[in-house]
C-alpha cells in the first residue's frame, strides 16, 4: 500500500498510484555554529494518475534561524518557513523485470514565505524546478538528480538562487523481503550538494558573484508496515566552501511519519 516511498533528503522518482493519498508529518532541525532551528511540516500528496502527483506542504515554525542557510531541506519539503505547492510528473518508466525499473521524474513548484526577512534580506515568492532519474528494485535503489530554486525580488531585495544536486543509494536486506504483516526496512546513503548565490540589494550583489559550496552526506532509514511509514536520518557537512558572512552548518536532522490512504 505504501506507494511513492523513497529517500528522506535526495530527489527521487516514485509517484503515487492513481487516486492514492499520502499524509506526512515531519519534524526537522537544522543546526549552525550559532543557532538551531526546529520545525514541524505537513505534506499532503495526491496521485492524479500513476505518473502525475500533486503536493502541498505547510510549516509550523518552532524556532527560526536568524541567519538561515538557503536549502531545500529534503526532496518535497522546504527547510525554511515556506508554503509550497508542487507537481511531480514521471515522464519515463521502464519495468524490465520483476520489481525492477528505470524511471525519471520532473518536479515544478511554487512557494510563498511565512517570514518577511531571511538572511538579512526581504524574502519573496519562489519557483522551484528539478529532475531526477534512477533505478529501483526489490533490493537495490539508486537516484541522481538536480534542481534550481529562484526567489523573486521584494522591495528592492532578493534572496540568492539555489542550484543543487543529490545522489542516493539504497539497500533492502533480504530479511525484509517477507509479505505483510512483516515489517519492511530500507537503508539509504544520501548526499546533497548546494551552490547558493548571494543576496541582492537594489539589484547589486551584497558581496560578489561568487557562490558558496556545501556538500552533505548521511544515512537515512525507511520503515514500512501496511499503510504506515516512518523515515528518519541525519546529514553532516563534509565540504563548506563559503563566501564571507555565510553561516556554517553542523547538521540536518529529520523524522517523517507517513500514512497512505
Short mmCIF file of C-alpha atoms in Angstrom, two decimals:
data_model
loop_
_atom_site.label_atom_id
_atom_site.label_comp_id
_atom_site.label_asym_id
_atom_site.label_seq_id
_atom_site.Cartn_x
_atom_site.Cartn_y
_atom_site.Cartn_z
CA UNK A 1 0.00 0.00 0.00
CA UNK A 2 2.94 2.34 0.57
CA UNK A 3 3.30 3.85 -2.90
CA UNK A 4 5.65 6.74 -3.64
CA UNK A 5 8.14 5.98 -0.87
CA UNK A 6 11.80 6.91 -1.19
CA UNK A 7 14.75 8.65 0.48
CA UNK A 8 14.44 11.45 3.01
CA UNK A 9 16.70 14.21 1.59
CA UNK A 10 17.58 13.43 -2.01
CA UNK A 11 15.49 13.73 -5.15
CA UNK A 12 13.61 10.57 -6.05
CA UNK A 13 11.36 9.24 -8.84
CA UNK A 14 8.43 7.20 -7.35
CA UNK A 15 4.94 8.70 -7.59
CA UNK A 16 1.65 7.68 -6.00
CA UNK A 17 -0.81 5.31 -7.65
CA UNK A 18 -3.87 6.84 -9.32
CA UNK A 19 -6.19 8.09 -6.58
CA UNK A 20 -3.57 7.43 -3.90
CA UNK A 21 -3.33 9.81 -0.94
CA UNK A 22 -0.26 10.27 1.26
CA UNK A 23 -0.31 12.26 4.50
CA UNK A 24 3.00 13.19 6.16
CA UNK A 25 4.03 14.89 9.38
CA UNK A 26 7.74 15.69 9.70
CA UNK A 27 9.94 17.11 12.43
CA UNK A 28 13.03 18.90 11.13
CA UNK A 29 16.03 20.53 12.79
CA UNK A 30 18.99 22.41 11.30
CA UNK A 31 21.97 23.41 13.42
CA UNK A 32 24.53 26.09 12.58
CA UNK A 33 27.58 27.28 14.51
CA UNK A 34 25.43 29.74 16.50
CA UNK A 35 21.77 28.65 16.26
CA UNK A 36 19.39 25.72 15.97
CA UNK A 37 16.04 25.68 14.20
CA UNK A 38 13.07 23.41 14.87
CA UNK A 39 10.08 22.99 12.59
CA UNK A 40 7.09 20.74 12.01
CA UNK A 41 5.96 20.20 8.42
CA UNK A 42 2.79 18.74 6.97
CA UNK A 43 2.65 17.28 3.47
CA UNK A 44 -0.44 16.22 1.53
CA UNK A 45 0.09 14.31 -1.74
CA UNK A 46 -2.47 13.00 -4.25
CA UNK A 47 -1.96 10.78 -7.29
CA UNK A 48 -3.86 12.28 -10.23
CA UNK A 49 -2.62 9.40 -12.37
CA UNK A 50 0.03 6.77 -11.64
CA UNK A 51 2.60 9.16 -13.16
CA UNK A 52 1.28 12.57 -12.06
CA UNK A 53 1.23 13.68 -8.42
CA UNK A 54 0.33 16.96 -6.71
CA UNK A 55 1.72 18.04 -3.32
CA UNK A 56 1.05 20.76 -0.76
CA UNK A 57 3.30 21.36 2.23
CA UNK A 58 2.93 23.86 5.09
CA UNK A 59 5.14 24.58 8.15
CA UNK A 60 4.78 25.21 11.85
CA UNK A 61 7.90 27.10 12.90
CA UNK A 62 9.00 26.41 16.47
CA UNK A 63 12.38 28.15 16.35
CA UNK A 64 13.59 30.11 13.33
CA UNK A 65 17.20 30.82 12.40
CA UNK A 66 18.15 34.48 12.40
CA UNK A 67 20.58 33.82 9.55
CA UNK A 68 19.06 30.83 7.76
CA UNK A 69 21.09 28.88 5.18
CA UNK A 70 19.33 28.56 1.85
CA UNK A 71 18.42 24.92 1.33
CA UNK A 72 15.61 22.68 0.17
CA UNK A 73 15.84 20.52 3.27
CA UNK A 74 14.56 17.40 1.51
CA UNK A 75 13.01 16.18 -1.71
CA UNK A 76 9.49 17.51 -1.28
CA UNK A 77 9.57 19.79 1.75
CA UNK A 78 11.47 23.07 2.04
CA UNK A 79 13.71 23.61 5.08
CA UNK A 80 12.55 27.18 5.69
CA UNK A 81 9.15 28.62 6.53
CA UNK A 82 7.58 28.35 3.07
CA UNK A 83 4.18 27.13 1.95
CA UNK A 84 4.78 25.21 -1.26
CA UNK A 85 2.65 23.52 -3.93
CA UNK A 86 4.35 21.21 -6.42
CA UNK A 87 3.62 18.86 -9.28
CA UNK A 88 5.57 15.65 -9.94
CA UNK A 89 5.47 14.05 -13.41
CA UNK A 90 7.09 10.66 -14.00
CA UNK A 91 7.70 11.02 -17.72
CA UNK A 92 9.69 7.82 -18.23
CA UNK A 93 9.35 4.35 -16.73
CA UNK A 94 10.76 1.06 -17.99
CA UNK A 95 9.92 -2.05 -15.96
CA UNK A 96 12.30 -4.68 -17.34
CA UNK A 97 11.97 -7.35 -14.63
CA UNK A 98 10.04 -8.38 -11.55
CA UNK A 99 10.17 -5.38 -9.25
CA UNK A 100 12.87 -3.71 -11.39
CA UNK A 101 12.56 -0.45 -13.25
CA UNK A 102 14.36 2.60 -14.56
CA UNK A 103 12.39 5.86 -14.35
CA UNK A 104 12.67 9.64 -14.49
CA UNK A 105 10.55 12.32 -12.81
CA UNK A 106 10.28 16.09 -13.28
CA UNK A 107 9.21 18.45 -10.49
CA UNK A 108 7.88 22.01 -10.63
CA UNK A 109 6.69 24.05 -7.66
CA UNK A 110 5.80 27.49 -6.34
CA UNK A 111 6.16 28.74 -2.79
CA UNK A 112 5.23 31.68 -0.58
CA UNK A 113 7.20 32.59 2.57
CA UNK A 114 5.77 32.84 6.08
CA UNK A 115 8.57 35.19 7.16
CA UNK A 116 9.37 38.71 5.91
CA UNK A 117 13.17 38.66 6.24
CA UNK A 118 15.57 35.76 5.74
CA UNK A 119 19.32 36.05 5.88
CA UNK A 120 19.10 39.86 6.32
CA UNK A 121 17.15 40.22 3.04
CA UNK A 122 13.48 40.55 2.27
CA UNK A 123 12.15 37.17 1.16
CA UNK A 124 9.73 36.89 -1.75
CA UNK A 125 7.90 34.11 -3.52
CA UNK A 126 9.93 31.48 -5.35
CA UNK A 127 9.86 28.97 -8.19
CA UNK A 128 11.41 25.53 -7.99
CA UNK A 129 12.19 23.00 -10.73
CA UNK A 130 14.04 19.69 -10.53
CA UNK A 131 14.56 16.42 -12.36
CA UNK A 132 15.66 13.02 -11.10
CA UNK A 133 16.34 9.65 -12.62
CA UNK A 134 17.23 6.29 -11.19
CA UNK A 135 16.82 2.58 -10.68
CA UNK A 136 14.59 0.71 -8.24
CA UNK A 137 14.32 -2.99 -7.50
CA UNK A 138 13.30 -5.14 -4.55
CA UNK A 139 16.85 -4.95 -3.15
CA UNK A 140 18.80 -2.00 -4.57
CA UNK A 141 17.92 1.61 -5.32
CA UNK A 142 19.83 4.50 -6.83
CA UNK A 143 18.81 8.05 -7.80
CA UNK A 144 20.61 11.12 -9.08
CA UNK A 145 19.03 14.48 -9.71
CA UNK A 146 19.39 18.23 -9.72
CA UNK A 147 17.22 21.26 -9.10
CA UNK A 148 17.06 25.04 -9.06
CA UNK A 149 15.15 27.46 -6.84
CA UNK A 150 14.67 31.11 -7.84
CA UNK A 151 13.45 33.82 -5.48
CA UNK A 152 11.64 36.91 -6.73
CA UNK A 153 12.64 40.41 -5.68
CA UNK A 154 10.75 42.01 -2.81
CA UNK A 155 11.04 45.74 -2.03
CA UNK A 156 14.38 46.08 -3.79
CA UNK A 157 15.94 42.99 -2.19
CA UNK A 158 16.28 39.44 -3.49
CA UNK A 159 17.44 36.18 -1.97
CA UNK A 160 20.17 34.41 -3.91
CA UNK A 161 19.18 31.48 -6.10
CA UNK A 162 19.84 27.86 -5.18
CA UNK A 163 21.18 25.30 -7.67
CA UNK A 164 21.62 21.87 -6.07
CA UNK A 165 22.19 18.19 -6.85
CA UNK A 166 21.63 14.94 -4.97
CA UNK A 167 22.67 11.30 -5.19
CA UNK A 168 21.17 8.41 -3.23
CA UNK A 169 21.97 4.70 -2.90
CA UNK A 170 19.54 2.41 -1.07
CA UNK A 171 19.56 -1.21 0.08
CA UNK A 172 16.81 -3.51 1.33
CA UNK A 173 18.16 -6.55 3.23
CA UNK A 174 16.77 -9.97 2.33
CA UNK A 175 15.35 -10.38 5.83
CA UNK A 176 12.78 -7.71 4.97
CA UNK A 177 11.55 -9.36 1.75
CA UNK A 178 8.58 -11.02 3.51
CA UNK A 179 4.96 -10.15 2.90
CA UNK A 180 2.78 -8.03 5.17
CA UNK A 181 2.34 -8.16 8.19
CA UNK A 182 6.12 -8.45 8.43
CA UNK A 183 7.89 -5.06 8.77
CA UNK A 184 9.87 -3.73 5.82
CA UNK A 185 13.02 -1.60 6.21
CA UNK A 186 15.44 0.10 3.83
CA UNK A 187 18.67 2.00 4.44
CA UNK A 188 19.88 4.88 2.26
CA UNK A 189 23.16 6.73 1.98
CA UNK A 190 22.28 10.21 0.79
CA UNK A 191 24.41 13.08 -0.48
CA UNK A 192 23.45 16.64 -1.29
CA UNK A 193 25.48 19.40 -2.97
CA UNK A 194 24.24 23.01 -2.83
CA UNK A 195 25.56 26.16 -4.52
CA UNK A 196 23.60 29.11 -3.09
CA UNK A 197 24.12 32.52 -4.67
CA UNK A 198 24.49 35.81 -2.82
CA UNK A 199 21.58 38.06 -1.95
CA UNK A 200 20.96 41.21 -3.98
CA UNK A 201 20.15 44.65 -2.64
CA UNK A 202 18.74 47.16 -5.16
CA UNK A 203 19.94 44.91 -7.96
CA UNK A 204 23.52 44.69 -6.63
CA UNK A 205 25.19 41.63 -5.11
CA UNK A 206 25.95 42.16 -1.44
CA UNK A 207 29.49 40.72 -1.73
CA UNK A 208 30.45 39.35 -5.12
CA UNK A 209 29.16 36.94 -7.72
CA UNK A 210 30.94 34.04 -6.04
CA UNK A 211 28.89 31.10 -4.81
CA UNK A 212 29.12 29.09 -1.65
CA UNK A 213 29.51 25.33 -1.96
CA UNK A 214 28.14 22.81 0.51
CA UNK A 215 28.26 19.03 0.33
CA UNK A 216 26.43 16.98 2.94
CA UNK A 217 26.34 13.21 3.42
CA UNK A 218 24.46 10.97 5.80
CA UNK A 219 22.33 7.87 6.39
CA UNK A 220 18.56 7.60 6.45
CA UNK A 221 16.18 4.75 7.18
CA UNK A 222 12.70 3.95 5.86
CA UNK A 223 10.36 1.54 7.60
CA UNK A 224 7.02 0.39 6.13
CA UNK A 225 4.22 -1.51 7.83
CA UNK A 226 0.98 -1.79 5.91
CA UNK A 227 -0.25 1.74 5.18
CA UNK A 228 2.22 3.33 7.63
CA UNK A 229 5.74 4.53 7.01
CA UNK A 230 8.43 6.15 9.11
CA UNK A 231 11.70 7.60 7.90
CA UNK A 232 14.49 9.32 9.78
CA UNK A 233 18.01 10.42 9.05
CA UNK A 234 20.78 12.92 9.58
CA UNK A 235 23.21 14.70 7.28
CA UNK A 236 26.58 16.23 8.13
CA UNK A 237 28.59 18.69 6.04
CA UNK A 238 31.80 17.31 4.52
CA UNK A 239 32.54 20.40 2.38
CA UNK A 240 31.73 24.00 3.28
CA UNK A 241 33.45 26.42 0.93
CA UNK A 242 31.53 29.55 1.88
CA UNK A 243 31.56 33.19 0.91
CA UNK A 244 32.18 35.83 3.56
CA UNK A 245 29.46 36.04 6.24
CA UNK A 246 27.85 32.76 5.18
CA UNK A 247 26.90 30.55 8.12
CA UNK A 248 28.46 27.12 8.61
CA UNK A 249 26.14 24.22 9.32
CA UNK A 250 26.66 21.46 11.88
CA UNK A 251 23.89 19.02 10.99
CA UNK A 252 20.45 18.45 9.46
CA UNK A 253 18.04 16.10 11.19
CA UNK A 254 14.59 14.93 10.11
CA UNK A 255 11.97 12.35 11.06
CA UNK A 256 8.88 11.77 8.94
CA UNK A 257 5.69 9.80 9.64
CA UNK A 258 3.57 8.81 6.62
CA UNK A 259 0.13 7.29 6.14
CA UNK A 260 -1.09 6.10 2.73
CA UNK A 261 -4.87 6.11 2.19
#
